[in-house]
Short mmCIF file of C-alpha atoms and ligand atoms in Angstrom, two decimals:
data_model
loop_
_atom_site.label_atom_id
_atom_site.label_comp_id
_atom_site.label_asym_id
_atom_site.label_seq_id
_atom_site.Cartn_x
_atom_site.Cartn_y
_atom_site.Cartn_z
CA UNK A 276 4.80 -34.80 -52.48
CA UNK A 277 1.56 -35.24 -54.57
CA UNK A 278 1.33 -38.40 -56.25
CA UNK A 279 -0.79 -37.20 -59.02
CA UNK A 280 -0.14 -35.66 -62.48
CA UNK A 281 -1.45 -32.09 -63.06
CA UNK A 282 -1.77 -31.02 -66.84
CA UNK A 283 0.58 -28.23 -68.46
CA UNK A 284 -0.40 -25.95 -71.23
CA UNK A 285 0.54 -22.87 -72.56
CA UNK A 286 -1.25 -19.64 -73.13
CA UNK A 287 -0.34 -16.72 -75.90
CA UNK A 288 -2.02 -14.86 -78.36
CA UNK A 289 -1.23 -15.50 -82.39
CA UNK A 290 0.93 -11.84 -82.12
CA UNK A 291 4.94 -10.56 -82.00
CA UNK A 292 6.68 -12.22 -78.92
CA UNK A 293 8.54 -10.01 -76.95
CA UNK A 294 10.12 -7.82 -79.54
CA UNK A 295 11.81 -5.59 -76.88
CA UNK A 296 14.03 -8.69 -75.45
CA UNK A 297 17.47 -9.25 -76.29
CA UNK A 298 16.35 -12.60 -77.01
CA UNK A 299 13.49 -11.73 -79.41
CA UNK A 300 15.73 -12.27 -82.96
CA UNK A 301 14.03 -12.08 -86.57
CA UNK A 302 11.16 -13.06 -84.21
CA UNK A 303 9.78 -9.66 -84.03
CA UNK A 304 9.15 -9.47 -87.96
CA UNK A 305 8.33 -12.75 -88.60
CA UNK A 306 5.96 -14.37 -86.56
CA UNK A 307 3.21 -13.77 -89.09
CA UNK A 308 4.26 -16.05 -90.88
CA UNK A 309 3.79 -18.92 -88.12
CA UNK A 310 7.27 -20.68 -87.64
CA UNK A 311 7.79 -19.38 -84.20
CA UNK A 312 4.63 -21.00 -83.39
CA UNK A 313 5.40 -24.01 -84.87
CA UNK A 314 8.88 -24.55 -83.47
CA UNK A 315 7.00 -23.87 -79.85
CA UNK A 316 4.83 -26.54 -80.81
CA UNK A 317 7.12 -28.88 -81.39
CA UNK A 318 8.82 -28.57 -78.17
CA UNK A 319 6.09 -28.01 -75.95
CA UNK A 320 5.10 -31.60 -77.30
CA UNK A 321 8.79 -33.27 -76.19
CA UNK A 322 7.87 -31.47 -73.25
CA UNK A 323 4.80 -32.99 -72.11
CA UNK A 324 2.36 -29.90 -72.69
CA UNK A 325 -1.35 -30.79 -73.06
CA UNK A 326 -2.43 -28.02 -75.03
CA UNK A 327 -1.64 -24.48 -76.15
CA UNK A 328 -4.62 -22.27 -75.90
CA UNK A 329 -4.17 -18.95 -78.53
CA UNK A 330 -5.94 -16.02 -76.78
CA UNK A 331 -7.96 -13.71 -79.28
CA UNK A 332 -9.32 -10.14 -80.34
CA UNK A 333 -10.18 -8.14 -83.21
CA UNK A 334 -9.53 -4.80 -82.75
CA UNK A 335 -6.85 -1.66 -83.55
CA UNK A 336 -7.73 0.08 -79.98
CA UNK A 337 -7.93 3.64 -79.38
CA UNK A 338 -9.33 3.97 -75.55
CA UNK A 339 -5.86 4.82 -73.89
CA UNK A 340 -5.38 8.64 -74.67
CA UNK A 341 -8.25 8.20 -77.56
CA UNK A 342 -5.41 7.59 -80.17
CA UNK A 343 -4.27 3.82 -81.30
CA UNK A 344 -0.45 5.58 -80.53
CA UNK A 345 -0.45 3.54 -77.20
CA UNK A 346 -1.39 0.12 -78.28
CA UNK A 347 0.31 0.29 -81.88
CA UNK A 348 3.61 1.45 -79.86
CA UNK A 349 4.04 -1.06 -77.76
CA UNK A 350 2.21 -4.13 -79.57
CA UNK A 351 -0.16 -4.67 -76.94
CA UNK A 352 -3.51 -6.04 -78.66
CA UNK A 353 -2.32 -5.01 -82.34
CA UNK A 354 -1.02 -6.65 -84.94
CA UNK A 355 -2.80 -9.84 -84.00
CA UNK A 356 -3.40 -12.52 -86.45
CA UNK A 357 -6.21 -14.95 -86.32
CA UNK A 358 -5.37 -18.14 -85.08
CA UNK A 359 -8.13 -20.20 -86.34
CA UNK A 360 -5.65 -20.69 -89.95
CA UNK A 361 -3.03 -21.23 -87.42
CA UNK A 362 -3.94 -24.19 -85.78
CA UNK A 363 -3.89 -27.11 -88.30
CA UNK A 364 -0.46 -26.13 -89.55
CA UNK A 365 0.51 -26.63 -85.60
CA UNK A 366 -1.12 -30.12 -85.57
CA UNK A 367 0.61 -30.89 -88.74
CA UNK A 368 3.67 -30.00 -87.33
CA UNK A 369 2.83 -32.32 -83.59
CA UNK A 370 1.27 -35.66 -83.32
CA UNK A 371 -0.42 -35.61 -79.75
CA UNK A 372 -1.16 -32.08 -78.29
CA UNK A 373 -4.38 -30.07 -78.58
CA UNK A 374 -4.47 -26.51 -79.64
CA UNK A 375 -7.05 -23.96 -78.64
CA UNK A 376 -8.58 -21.13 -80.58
CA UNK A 377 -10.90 -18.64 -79.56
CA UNK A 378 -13.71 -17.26 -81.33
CA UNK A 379 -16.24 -14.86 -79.93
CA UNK A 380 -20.18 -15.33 -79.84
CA UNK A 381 -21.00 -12.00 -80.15
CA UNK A 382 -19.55 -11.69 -83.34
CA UNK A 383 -19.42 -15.50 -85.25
CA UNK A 384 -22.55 -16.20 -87.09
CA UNK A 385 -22.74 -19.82 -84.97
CA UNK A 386 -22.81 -21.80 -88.05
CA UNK A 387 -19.49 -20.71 -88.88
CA UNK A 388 -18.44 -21.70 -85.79
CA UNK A 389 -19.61 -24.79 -85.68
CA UNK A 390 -18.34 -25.78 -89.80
CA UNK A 391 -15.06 -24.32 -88.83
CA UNK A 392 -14.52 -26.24 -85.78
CA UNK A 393 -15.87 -29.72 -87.48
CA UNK A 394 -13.77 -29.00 -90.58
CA UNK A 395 -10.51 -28.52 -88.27
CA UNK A 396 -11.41 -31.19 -85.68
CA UNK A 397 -11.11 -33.62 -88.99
CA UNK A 398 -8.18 -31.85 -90.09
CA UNK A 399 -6.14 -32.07 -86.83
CA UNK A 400 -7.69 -35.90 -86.08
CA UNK A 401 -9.52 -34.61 -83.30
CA UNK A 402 -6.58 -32.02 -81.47
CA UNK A 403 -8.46 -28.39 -81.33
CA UNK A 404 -10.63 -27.02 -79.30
CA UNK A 405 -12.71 -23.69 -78.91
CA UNK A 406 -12.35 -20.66 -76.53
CA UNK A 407 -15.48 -19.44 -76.28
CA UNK A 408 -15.31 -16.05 -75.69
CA UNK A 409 -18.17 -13.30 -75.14
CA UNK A 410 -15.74 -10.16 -75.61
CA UNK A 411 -15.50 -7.24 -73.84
CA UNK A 412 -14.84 -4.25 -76.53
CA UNK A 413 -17.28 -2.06 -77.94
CA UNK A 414 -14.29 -1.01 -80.57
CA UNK A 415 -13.97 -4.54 -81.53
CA UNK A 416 -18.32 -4.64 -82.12
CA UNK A 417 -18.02 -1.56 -84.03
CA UNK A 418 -15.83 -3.90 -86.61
CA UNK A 419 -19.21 -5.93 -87.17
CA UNK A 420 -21.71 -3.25 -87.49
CA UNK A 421 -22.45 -3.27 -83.84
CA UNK A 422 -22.25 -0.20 -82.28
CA UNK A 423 -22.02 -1.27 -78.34
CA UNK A 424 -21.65 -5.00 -77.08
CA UNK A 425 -24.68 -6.06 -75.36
CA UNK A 426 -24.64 -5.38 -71.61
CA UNK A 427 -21.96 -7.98 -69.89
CA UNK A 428 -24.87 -10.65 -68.42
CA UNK A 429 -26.89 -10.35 -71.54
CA UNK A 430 -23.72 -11.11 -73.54
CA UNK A 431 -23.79 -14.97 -71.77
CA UNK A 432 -27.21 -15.56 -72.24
CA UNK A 433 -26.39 -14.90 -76.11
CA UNK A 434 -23.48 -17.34 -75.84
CA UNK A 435 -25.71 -19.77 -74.08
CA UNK A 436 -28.18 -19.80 -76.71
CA UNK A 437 -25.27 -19.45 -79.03
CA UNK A 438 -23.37 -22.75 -78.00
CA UNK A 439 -26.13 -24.65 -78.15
CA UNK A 440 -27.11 -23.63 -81.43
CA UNK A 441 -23.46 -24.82 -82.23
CA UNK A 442 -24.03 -28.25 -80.46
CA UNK A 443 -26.83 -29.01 -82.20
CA UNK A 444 -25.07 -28.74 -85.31
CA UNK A 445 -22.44 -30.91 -84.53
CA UNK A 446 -25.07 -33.67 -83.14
CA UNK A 447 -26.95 -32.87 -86.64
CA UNK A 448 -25.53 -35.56 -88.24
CA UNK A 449 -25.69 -38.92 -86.79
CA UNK A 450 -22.64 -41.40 -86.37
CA UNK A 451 -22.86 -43.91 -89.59
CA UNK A 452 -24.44 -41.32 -91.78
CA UNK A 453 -21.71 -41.35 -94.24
CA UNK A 454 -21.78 -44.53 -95.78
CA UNK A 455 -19.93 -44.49 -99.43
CA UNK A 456 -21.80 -47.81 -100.50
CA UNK A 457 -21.48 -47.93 -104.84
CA UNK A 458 -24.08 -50.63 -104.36
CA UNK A 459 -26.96 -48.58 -103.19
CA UNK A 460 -25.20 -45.65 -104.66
CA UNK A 461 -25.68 -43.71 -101.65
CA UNK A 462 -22.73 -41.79 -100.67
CA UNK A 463 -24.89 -40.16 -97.58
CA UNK A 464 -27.69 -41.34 -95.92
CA UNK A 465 -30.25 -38.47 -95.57
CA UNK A 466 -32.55 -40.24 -93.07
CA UNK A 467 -29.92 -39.42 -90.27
CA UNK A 468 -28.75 -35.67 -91.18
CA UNK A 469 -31.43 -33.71 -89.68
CA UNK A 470 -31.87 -29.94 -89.58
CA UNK A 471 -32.19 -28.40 -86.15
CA UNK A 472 -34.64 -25.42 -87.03
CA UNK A 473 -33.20 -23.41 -84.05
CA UNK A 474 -35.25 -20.02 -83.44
CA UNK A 475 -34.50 -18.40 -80.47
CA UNK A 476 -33.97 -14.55 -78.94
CA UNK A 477 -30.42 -14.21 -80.86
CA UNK A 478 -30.37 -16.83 -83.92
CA UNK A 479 -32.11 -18.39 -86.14
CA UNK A 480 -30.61 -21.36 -87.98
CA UNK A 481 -32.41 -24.39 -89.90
CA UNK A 482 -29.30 -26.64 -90.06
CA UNK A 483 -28.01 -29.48 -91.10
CA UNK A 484 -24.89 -28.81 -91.18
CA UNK A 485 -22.77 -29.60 -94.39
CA UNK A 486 -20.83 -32.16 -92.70
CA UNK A 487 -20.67 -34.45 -89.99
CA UNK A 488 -18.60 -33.33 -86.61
CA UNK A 489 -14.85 -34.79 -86.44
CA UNK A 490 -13.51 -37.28 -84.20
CA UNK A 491 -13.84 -35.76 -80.80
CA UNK A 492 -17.38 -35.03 -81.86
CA UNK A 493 -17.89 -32.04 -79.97
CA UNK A 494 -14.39 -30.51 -79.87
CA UNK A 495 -12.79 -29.50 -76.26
CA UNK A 496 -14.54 -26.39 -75.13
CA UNK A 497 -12.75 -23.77 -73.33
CA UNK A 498 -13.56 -20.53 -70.90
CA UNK A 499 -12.74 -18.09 -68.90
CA UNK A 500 -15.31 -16.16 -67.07
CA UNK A 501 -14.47 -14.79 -63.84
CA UNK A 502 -17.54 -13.23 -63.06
CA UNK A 503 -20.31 -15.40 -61.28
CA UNK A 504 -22.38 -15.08 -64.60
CA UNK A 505 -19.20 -16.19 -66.43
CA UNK A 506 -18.45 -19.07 -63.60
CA UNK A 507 -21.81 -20.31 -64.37
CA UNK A 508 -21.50 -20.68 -68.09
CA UNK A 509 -18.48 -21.97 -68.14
CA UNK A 510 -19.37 -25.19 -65.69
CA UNK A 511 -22.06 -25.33 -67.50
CA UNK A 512 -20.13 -25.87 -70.69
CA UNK A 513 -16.31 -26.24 -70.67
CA UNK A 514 -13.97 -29.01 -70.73
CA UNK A 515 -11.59 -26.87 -69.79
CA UNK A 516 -11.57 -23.31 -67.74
CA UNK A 517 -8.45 -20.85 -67.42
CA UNK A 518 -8.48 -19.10 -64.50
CA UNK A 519 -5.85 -16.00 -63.81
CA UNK A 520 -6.53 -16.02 -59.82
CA UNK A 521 -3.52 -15.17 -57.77
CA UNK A 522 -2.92 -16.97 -54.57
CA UNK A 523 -3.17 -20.27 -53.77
CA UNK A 524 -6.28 -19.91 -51.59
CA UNK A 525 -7.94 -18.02 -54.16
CA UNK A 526 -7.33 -20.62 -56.53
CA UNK A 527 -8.69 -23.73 -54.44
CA UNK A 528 -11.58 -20.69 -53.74
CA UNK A 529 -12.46 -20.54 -57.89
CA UNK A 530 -11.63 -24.39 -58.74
CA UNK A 531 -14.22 -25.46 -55.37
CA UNK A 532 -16.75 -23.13 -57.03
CA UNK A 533 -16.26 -24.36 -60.39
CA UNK A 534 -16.58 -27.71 -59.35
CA UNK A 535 -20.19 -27.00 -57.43
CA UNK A 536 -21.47 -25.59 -60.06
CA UNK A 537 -20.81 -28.10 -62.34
CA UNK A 538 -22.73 -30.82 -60.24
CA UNK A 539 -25.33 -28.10 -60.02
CA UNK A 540 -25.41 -28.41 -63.46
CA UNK A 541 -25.64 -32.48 -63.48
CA UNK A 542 -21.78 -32.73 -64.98
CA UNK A 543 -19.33 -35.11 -63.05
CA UNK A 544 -17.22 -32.27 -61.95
CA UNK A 545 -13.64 -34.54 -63.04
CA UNK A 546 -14.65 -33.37 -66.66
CA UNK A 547 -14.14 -29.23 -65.76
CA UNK A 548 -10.43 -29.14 -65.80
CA UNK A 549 -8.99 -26.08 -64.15
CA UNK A 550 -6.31 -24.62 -65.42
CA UNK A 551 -4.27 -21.54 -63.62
CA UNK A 552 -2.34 -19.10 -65.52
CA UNK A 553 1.32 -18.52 -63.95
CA UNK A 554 4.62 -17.10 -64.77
CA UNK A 555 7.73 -18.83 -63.99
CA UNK A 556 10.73 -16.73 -63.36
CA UNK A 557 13.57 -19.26 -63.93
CA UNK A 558 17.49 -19.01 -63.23
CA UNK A 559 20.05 -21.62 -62.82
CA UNK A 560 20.47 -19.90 -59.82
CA UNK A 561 18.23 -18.49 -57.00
CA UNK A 562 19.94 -15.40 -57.39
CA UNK A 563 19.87 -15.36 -61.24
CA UNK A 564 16.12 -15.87 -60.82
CA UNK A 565 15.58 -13.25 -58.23
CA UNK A 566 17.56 -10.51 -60.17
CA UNK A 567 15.74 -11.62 -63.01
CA UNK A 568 12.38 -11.06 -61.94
CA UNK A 569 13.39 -7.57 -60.93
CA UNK A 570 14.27 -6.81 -63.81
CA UNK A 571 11.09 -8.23 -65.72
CA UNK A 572 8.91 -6.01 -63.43
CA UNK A 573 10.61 -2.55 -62.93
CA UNK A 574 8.67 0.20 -63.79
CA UNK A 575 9.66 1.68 -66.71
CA UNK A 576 7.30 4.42 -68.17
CA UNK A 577 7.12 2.04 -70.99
CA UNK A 578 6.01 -0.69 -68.44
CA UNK A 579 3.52 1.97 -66.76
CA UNK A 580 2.32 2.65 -70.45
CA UNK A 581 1.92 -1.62 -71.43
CA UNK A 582 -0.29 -1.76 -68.02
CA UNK A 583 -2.21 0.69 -68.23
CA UNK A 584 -2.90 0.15 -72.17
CA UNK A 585 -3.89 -3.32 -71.64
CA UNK A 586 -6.12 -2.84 -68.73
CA UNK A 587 -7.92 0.57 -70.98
CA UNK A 588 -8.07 -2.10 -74.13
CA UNK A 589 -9.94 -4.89 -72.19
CA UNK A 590 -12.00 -2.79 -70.26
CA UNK A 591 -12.55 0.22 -71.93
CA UNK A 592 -11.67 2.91 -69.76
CA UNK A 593 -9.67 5.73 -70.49
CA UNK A 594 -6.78 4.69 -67.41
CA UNK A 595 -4.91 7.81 -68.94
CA UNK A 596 -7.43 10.34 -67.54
CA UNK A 597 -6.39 9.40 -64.16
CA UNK A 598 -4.20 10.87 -61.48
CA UNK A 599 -1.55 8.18 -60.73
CA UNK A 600 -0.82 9.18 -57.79
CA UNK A 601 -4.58 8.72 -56.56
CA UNK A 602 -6.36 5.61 -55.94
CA UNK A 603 -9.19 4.60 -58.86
CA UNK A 604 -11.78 6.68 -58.30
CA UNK A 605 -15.36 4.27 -56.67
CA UNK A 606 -17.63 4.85 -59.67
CA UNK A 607 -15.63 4.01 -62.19
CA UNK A 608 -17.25 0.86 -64.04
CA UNK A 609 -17.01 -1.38 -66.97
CA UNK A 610 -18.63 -3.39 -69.33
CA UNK A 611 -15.67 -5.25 -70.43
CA UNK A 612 -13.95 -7.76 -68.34
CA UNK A 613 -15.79 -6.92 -65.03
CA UNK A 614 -13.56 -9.39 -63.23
CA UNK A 615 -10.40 -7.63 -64.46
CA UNK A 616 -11.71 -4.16 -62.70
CA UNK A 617 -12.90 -5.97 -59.82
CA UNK A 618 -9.32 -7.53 -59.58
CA UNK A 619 -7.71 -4.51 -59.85
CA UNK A 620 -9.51 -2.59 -57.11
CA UNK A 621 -8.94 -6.08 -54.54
CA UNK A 622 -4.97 -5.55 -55.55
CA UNK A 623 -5.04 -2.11 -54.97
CA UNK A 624 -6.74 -2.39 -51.97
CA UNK A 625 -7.00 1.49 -51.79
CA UNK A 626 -3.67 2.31 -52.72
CA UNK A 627 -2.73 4.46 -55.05
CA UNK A 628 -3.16 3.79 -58.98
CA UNK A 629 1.02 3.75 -59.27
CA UNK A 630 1.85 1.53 -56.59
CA UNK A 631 -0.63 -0.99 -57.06
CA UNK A 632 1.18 -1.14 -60.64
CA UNK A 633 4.22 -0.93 -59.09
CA UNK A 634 3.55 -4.33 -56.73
CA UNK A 635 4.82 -7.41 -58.23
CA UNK A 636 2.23 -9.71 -59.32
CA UNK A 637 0.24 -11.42 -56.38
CA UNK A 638 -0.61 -14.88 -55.47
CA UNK A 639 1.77 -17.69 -55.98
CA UNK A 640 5.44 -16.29 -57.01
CA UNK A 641 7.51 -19.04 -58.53
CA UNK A 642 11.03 -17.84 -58.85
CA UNK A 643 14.08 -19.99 -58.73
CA UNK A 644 15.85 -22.70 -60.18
CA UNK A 645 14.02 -25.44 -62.36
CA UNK A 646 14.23 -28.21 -59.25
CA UNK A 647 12.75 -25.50 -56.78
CA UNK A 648 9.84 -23.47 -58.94
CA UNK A 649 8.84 -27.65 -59.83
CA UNK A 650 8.81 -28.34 -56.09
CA UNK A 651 6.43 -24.96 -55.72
CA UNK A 652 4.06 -26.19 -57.99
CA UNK A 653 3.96 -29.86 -56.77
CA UNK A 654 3.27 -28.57 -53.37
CA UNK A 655 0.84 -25.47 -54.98
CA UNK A 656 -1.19 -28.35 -56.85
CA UNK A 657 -1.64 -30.39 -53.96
CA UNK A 658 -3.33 -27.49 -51.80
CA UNK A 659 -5.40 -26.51 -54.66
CA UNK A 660 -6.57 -30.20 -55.63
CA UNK A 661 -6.13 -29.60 -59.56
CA UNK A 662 -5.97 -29.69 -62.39
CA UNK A 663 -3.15 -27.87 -63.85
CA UNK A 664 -1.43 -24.42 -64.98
CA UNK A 665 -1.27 -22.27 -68.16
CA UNK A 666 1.99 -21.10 -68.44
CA UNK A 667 2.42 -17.75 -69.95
CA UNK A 668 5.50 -16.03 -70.85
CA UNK A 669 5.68 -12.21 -69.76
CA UNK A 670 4.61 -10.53 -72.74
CA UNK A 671 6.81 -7.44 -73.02
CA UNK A 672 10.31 -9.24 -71.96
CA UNK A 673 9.62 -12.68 -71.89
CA UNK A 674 8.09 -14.71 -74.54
CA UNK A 675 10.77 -15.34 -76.68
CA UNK A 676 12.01 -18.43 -77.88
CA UNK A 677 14.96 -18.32 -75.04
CA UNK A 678 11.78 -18.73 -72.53
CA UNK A 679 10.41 -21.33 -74.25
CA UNK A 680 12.93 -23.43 -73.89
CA UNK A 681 13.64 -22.74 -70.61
CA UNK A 682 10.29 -23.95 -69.67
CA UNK A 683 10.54 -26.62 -72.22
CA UNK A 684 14.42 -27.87 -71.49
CA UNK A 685 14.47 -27.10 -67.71
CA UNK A 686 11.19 -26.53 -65.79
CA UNK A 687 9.25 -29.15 -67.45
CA UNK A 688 11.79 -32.14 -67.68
CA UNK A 689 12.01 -31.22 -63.88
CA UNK A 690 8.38 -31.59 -63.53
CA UNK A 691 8.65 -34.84 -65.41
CA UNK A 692 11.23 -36.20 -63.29
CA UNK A 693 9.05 -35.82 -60.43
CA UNK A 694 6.28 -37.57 -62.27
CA UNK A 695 3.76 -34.32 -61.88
CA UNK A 696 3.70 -34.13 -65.84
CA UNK A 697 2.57 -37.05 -68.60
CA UNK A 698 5.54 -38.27 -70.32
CA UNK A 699 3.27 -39.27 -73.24
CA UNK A 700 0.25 -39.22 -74.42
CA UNK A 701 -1.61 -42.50 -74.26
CA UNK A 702 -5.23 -41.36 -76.24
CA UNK A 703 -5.81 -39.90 -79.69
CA UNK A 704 -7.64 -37.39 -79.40
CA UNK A 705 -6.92 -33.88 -77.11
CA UNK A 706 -10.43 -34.29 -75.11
CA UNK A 707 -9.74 -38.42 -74.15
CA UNK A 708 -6.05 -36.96 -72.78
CA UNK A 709 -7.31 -34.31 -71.10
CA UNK A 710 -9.61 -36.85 -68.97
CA UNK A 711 -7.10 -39.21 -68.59
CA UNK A 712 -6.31 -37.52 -65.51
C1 FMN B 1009 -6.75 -16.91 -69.38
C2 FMN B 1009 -7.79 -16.05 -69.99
C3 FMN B 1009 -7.91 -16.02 -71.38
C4 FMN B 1009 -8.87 -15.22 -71.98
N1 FMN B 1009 -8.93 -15.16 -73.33
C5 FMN B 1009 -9.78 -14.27 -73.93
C6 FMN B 1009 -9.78 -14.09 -75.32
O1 FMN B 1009 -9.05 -14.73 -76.05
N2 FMN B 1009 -10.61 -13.18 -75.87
C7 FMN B 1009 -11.49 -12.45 -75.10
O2 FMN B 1009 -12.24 -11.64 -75.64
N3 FMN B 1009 -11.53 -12.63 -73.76
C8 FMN B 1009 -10.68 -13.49 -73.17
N4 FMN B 1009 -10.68 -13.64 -71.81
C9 FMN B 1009 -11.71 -12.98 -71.03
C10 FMN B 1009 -12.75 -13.98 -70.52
O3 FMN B 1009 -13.45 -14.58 -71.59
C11 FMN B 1009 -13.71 -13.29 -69.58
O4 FMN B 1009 -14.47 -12.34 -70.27
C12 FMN B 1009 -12.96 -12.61 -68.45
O5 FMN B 1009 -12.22 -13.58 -67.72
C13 FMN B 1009 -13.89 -11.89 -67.49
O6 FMN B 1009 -14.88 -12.76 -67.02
P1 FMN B 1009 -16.40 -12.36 -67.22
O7 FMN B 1009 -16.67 -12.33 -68.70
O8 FMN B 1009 -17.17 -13.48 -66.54
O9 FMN B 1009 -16.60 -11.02 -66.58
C14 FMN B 1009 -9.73 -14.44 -71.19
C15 FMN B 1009 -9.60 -14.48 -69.80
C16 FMN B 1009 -8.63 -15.26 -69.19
C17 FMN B 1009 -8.51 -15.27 -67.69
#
């Protein structure tokens, strides 16, 4: 058994949990206004969670069908609410865990960015931290008088100029500017707030900025590029990387390449933490789990309809133009999440567009009982070398709050006994605990 502690956090977007479920109560009508979110706050802290991480995008989409029927229907990316308002109420509600919201360079002026993150990283006494996301939808661009994303590369080299447009800001000010002294009468002391005069290819932005950065100074940055472009940025940049690779091998494969690329980069590759998304199925039995995975993943026309929605949202292709029963055809091509395409076809491996749907999701399956999904991951971690997982609950039947709690009351504490999991939290801000280990 591996000796060392692995991180746990949990991934969702700010939307209706699984309204469909038997468990899903006033839930489905009232998440807007943020209780269910705080109450899974709450006990992912007693829990041990590091961090939830609130997913993100800003669009009503029409690309399944070319009518919004599909993802209105079944609640796929619409209603969504913004997170960013979200999060302090969550650290108001906590005392230790970080939260995560995402918030996408091609469409944040970066000064925003960076006042909204300083202003919540004093709010939350140093617990939030940014997803930085380059989006993948032309619908969502044509919200901020964009008519087409730039092409997919081009779109990081705008977030690379983007970010550290943003750093500078934050470094703008420097530590013991604010000084309050009714001597000298000097409530701020302009010789160390300096403008940044930024012009580059994308932005142009004189600084200051209005205040000085919060206690983690830069706040935990977070990504998730899967493409080698993506990969690059994101060692380049992130505390923290979320990675939805299947298989244990193809995990070690991402986190290894991660890790080079960081050093390429002249980080100590301990400060990329890697986190895996994964999907516990749990029962008190092995048979309660089995037959409940089953269940989650039979293929309902509804099911067929939530797949194939989500996978025409993110990368806008029209998946309803296409014979089912034929494999994808070779030249189809995206410009939205190129590694979601590319895992698609390596799933499929040339199977048909139904049955590749129809398989239950690759990689590392952990079904069972608390005790044996906790082993799984123990022994999952220790082949993979770190540095944690992203749980996230299945998001037509299972993220309710009878989920939650499963993961919170059974799979964690089981975790915890084994002593894969912190049982507190011994730093005050989210980035010192996430390199505590
Ligand atoms: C766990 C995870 C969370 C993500 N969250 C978002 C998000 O909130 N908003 C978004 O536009 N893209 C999101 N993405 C997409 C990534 O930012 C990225 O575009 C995608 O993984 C494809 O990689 P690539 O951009 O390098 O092709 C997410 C991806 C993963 C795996």
């Amino acid at each position: 058994m591996s000796a060392d502690p692995f991180h746990l956090a949990w991934f969702t977007p700010f939307k209706a949990p699984a309204w469909k479920s038997p468990w899903a109560s006033d839930t489905a009508l009232t998440w807007f206004n943020g209780d269910y979110y705080i109450d899974m706050a709450k006990q992912l802290e007693r829990a041990g969670f590091d961090f939830m991480m609130f997913e993100d995008s800003t669009l009503v989409s029409n690309s399944y069908g070319g009518t919004t029927e599909n993802d209105l229907k079944h609640a796929l990316h619409a209603p969504k609410a913004d997170p960013v308002p979200l999060l302090p109420l969550l650290a108001a509600a906590t005392d230790h865990m970080g939260f995560i919201a995402t918030m996408s360079t091609s469409f944040y002026p970066p000064f925003i960015v960076a006042r909204v993150m300083a202003t919540m990283d004093h709010l939350t006494r140093g617990r939030i931290g940014w997803n930085v996301v380059t989006s993948s939808e032309d619908l969502a661009g044509q919200n901020y008088g964009l008519d087409q994303l730039l092409q997919h590369d081009e779109r990081y080299d705008m977030a690379e100029e983007f970010v550290t447009v943003v750093k500078n800001l934050w470094d703008s000010w420097e530590p013991g500017a604010i000084v309050a002294d009714r001597e000298t009468g000097y409530y701020a002391d302009h010789t160390k707030v300096h403008e940044i005069n930024h012009v580059g290819k994308y932005f142009k932005v004189r600084g200051p900025l209005n205040l000085p950065a919060g206690p983690q100074g830069h706040p935990v940055i977070c990504q998730a590029g899967g493409s080698p472009k993506g990969r690059d940025f994101a060692a380049k940049h992130a505390n923290v990387l979320l990675a939805s690779t299947g298989s244990a091998e193809a995990m070690k494969e991402y986190r290894d390449d991660i890790r080079a690329r960081a050093a390429a980069h002249g980080r100590n590759p301990d400060e990329v933490k890697v986190m895996f998304i994964i999907q516990p199925v749990l029962g008190e039995t092995q048979a309660d789990a089995e037959e409940l995975f089953d269940r989650t993943y039979e293929m309902s026309q509804a099911q067929i309809e939530t797949l194939l929605g989500i996978m025409s949202i993110t990368m806008e292709i029209d998946f309803k133009q296409f014979d089912l029963d034929k494999p994808l055809p070779d030249d189809v091509q995206t410009n939205g999440h190129q590694s979601g395409l590319a895992g698609f076809r390596k799933a499929a491996g040339g199977r048909t567009i139904r049955e590749a749907l129809s398989a239950r999701p690759g990689g590392v399956r952990l079904v069972g009982t608390p005790d044996s999904v906790a082993e799984q991951m123990d022994e999952v971690m220790e082949f993979v070398g770190g540095d944690g997982f992203l749980i996230r609950g299945e998001p037509v039947r299972t993220h309710s709050r009878r989920y939650i709690d499963e993961i919170a009351s059974g799979l964690a504490p089981a975790l915890r006994r084994r002593g894969l999991i912190r049982s507190d939290y011994d730093k005050s801000t989210f980035k010192a605990n996430l390199a505590s280990f």
